[in-house]
mmCIF file of C-alpha atoms in Angstrom:
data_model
loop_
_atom_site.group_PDB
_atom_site.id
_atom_site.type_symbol
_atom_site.label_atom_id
_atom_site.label_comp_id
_atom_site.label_asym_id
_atom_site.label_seq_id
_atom_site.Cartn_x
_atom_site.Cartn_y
_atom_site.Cartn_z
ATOM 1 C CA UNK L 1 -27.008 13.196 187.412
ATOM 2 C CA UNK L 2 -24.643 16.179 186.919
ATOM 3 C CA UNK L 3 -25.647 19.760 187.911
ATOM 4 C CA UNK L 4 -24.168 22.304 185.468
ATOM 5 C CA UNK L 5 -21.739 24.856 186.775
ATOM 6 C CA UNK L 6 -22.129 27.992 188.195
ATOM 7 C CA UNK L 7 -21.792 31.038 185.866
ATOM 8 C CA UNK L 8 -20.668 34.365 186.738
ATOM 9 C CA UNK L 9 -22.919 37.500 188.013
ATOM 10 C CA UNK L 10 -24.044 39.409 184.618
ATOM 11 C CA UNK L 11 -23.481 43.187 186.775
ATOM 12 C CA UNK L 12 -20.211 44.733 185.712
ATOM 13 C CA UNK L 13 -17.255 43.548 187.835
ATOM 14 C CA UNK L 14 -19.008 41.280 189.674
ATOM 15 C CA UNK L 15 -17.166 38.491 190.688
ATOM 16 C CA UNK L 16 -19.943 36.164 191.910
ATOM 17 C CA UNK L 17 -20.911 33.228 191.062
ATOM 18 C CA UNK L 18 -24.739 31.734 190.707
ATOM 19 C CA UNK L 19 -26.472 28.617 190.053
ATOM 20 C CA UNK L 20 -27.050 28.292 186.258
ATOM 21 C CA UNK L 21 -30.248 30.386 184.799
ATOM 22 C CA UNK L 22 -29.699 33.087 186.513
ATOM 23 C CA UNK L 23 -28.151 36.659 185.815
ATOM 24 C CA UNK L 24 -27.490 38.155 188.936
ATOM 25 C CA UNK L 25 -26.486 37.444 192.477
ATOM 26 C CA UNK L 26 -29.014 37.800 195.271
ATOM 27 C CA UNK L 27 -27.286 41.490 195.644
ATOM 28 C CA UNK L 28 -27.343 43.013 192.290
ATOM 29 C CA UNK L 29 -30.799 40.898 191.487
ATOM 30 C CA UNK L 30 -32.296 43.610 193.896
ATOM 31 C CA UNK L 31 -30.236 46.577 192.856
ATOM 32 C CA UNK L 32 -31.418 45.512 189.105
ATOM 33 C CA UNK L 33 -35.115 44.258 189.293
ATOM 34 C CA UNK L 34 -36.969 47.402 188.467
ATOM 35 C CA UNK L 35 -35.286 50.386 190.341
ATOM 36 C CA UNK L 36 -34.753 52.359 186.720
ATOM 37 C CA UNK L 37 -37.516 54.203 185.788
ATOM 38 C CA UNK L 38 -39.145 53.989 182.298
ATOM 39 C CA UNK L 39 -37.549 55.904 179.545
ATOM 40 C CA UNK L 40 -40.507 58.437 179.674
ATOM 41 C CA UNK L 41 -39.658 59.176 183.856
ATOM 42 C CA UNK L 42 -35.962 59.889 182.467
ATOM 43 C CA UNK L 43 -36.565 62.237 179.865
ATOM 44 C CA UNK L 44 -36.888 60.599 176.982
ATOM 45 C CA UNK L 45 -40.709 61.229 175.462
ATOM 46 C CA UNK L 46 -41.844 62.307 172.619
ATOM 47 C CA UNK L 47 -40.087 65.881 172.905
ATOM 48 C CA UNK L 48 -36.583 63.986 173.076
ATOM 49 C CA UNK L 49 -37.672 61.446 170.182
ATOM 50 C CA UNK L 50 -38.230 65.349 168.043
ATOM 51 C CA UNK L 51 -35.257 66.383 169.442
ATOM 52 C CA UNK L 52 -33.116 63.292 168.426
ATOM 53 C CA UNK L 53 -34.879 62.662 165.140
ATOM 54 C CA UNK L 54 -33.807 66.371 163.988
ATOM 55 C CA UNK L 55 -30.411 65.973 165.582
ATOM 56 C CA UNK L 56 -29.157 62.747 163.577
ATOM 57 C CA UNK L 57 -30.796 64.462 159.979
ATOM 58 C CA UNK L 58 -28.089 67.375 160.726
ATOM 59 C CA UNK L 59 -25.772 64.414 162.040
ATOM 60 C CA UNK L 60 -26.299 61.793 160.054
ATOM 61 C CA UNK L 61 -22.835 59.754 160.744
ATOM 62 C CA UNK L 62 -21.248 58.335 164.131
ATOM 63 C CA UNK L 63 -18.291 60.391 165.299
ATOM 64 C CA UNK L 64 -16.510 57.411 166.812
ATOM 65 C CA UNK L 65 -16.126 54.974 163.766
ATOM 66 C CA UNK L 66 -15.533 58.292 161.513
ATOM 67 C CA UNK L 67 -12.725 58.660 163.592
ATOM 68 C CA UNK L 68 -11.280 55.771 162.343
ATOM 69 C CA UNK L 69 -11.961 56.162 158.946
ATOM 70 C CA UNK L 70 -15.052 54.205 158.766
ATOM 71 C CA UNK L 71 -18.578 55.840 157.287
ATOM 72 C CA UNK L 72 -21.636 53.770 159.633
ATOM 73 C CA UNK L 73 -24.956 55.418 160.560
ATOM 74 C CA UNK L 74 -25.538 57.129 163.621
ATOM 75 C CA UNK L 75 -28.654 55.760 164.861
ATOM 76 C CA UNK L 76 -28.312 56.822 168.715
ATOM 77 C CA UNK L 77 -27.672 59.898 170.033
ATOM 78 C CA UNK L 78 -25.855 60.295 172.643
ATOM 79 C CA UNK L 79 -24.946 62.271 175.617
ATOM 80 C CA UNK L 80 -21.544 62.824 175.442
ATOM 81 C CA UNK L 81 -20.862 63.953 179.577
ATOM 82 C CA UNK L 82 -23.692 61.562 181.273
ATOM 83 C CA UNK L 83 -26.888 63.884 182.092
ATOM 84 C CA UNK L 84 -27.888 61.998 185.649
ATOM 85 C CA UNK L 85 -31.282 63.868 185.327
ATOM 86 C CA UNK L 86 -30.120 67.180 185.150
ATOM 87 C CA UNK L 87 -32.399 69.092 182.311
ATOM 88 C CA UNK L 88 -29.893 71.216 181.466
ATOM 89 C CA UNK L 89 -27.100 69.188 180.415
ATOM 90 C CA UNK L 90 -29.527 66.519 178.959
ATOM 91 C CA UNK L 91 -30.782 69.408 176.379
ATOM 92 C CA UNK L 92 -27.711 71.097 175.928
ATOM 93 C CA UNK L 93 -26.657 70.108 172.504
ATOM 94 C CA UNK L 94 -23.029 70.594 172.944
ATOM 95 C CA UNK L 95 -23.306 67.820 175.073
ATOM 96 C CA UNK L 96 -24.646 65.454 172.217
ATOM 97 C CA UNK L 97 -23.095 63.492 169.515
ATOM 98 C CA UNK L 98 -24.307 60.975 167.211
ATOM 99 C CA UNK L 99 -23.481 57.167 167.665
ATOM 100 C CA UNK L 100 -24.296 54.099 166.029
ATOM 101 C CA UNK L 101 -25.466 51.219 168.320
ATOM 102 C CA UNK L 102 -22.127 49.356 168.655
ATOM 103 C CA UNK L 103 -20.296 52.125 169.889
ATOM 104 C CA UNK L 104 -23.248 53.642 172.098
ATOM 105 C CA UNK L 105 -23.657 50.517 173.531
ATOM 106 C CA UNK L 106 -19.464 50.253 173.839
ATOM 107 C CA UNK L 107 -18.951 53.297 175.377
ATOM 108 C CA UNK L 108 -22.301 52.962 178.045
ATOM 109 C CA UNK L 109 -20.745 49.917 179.275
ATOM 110 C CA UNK L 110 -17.686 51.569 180.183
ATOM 111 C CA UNK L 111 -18.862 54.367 181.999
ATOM 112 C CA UNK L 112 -21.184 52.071 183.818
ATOM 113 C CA UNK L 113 -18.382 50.232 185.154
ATOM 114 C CA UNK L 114 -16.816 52.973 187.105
ATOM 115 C CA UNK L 115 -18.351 54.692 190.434
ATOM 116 C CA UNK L 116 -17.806 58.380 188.996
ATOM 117 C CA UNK L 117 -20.641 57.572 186.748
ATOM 118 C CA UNK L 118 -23.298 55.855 189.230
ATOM 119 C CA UNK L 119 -26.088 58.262 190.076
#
C-alpha cells in the first residue's frame, strides 16, 4: 500500500519536510508546544479587553483596507510597533491602530517571519 507524501513544516520558512499529520518538525514541534504563555501572562486581561473595547468604539474602521478605499470593521486592535512585554509601549495608544482580522492576521505573519521581531 502507498504511504502519502511528506508535507512541509507549518513554522514560517521552514523548509522541512514531515511524515503526513503532522505540523512541525521535531525542532519547531518543541519551540511551538506550549512555550507562549496564555493571553492573560501577556497582558491581555480584562483591563486590555476595557481598553480595546473603548478603543475600536472611537475607532470603529481598519486603517489598512481604508487605505485602499475599502470601509470593513476593525475588530482587532493592534499594536502597531510589536510590544515584546514592555508595559509601556503595549499601553501607549499611539502605538495602536484598529484592524480587522484579515489584515491583523496578514500583517502578524509577516513580522513573525523575520528575526528583528522574535523576542
Amino acid at each position: 500500500m502507498p504511504r502519502r507524501p511528506q508535507t512541509p513544516c507549518k513554522y514560517p520558512g521552514c523548509p522541512r519536510l514531515v511524515p503526513y499529520g503532522r505540523k512541525y518538525c521535531d525542532e519547531h514541534e518543541r519551540q511551538c508546544r506550549g512555550e507562549r504563555k496564555s493571553a492573560m501572562l501577556r497582558g491581555y486581561g480584562r483591563e486590555w479587553q476595557k481598553a480595546r473595547k473603548f478603543f475600536l468604539k472611537r475607532h470603529p474602521w481598519c486603517v489598512r483596507c481604508k487605505e485602499k478605499g475599502r470601509l470593513v470593521p476593525a475588530t482587532v486592535v493592534d499594536h502597531i510597533q510589536p510590544h515584546r512585554g514592555d508595559p509601556d509601549l503595549f499601553w501607549d495608544e499611539k502605538n495602536w491602530q484598529p484592524l480587522c482580522k484579515s489584515c491583523h492576521d496578514h500583517k502578524t505573519m509577516t513580522e513573525d517571519r523575520y528575526w528583528k521581531y522574535k523576542y
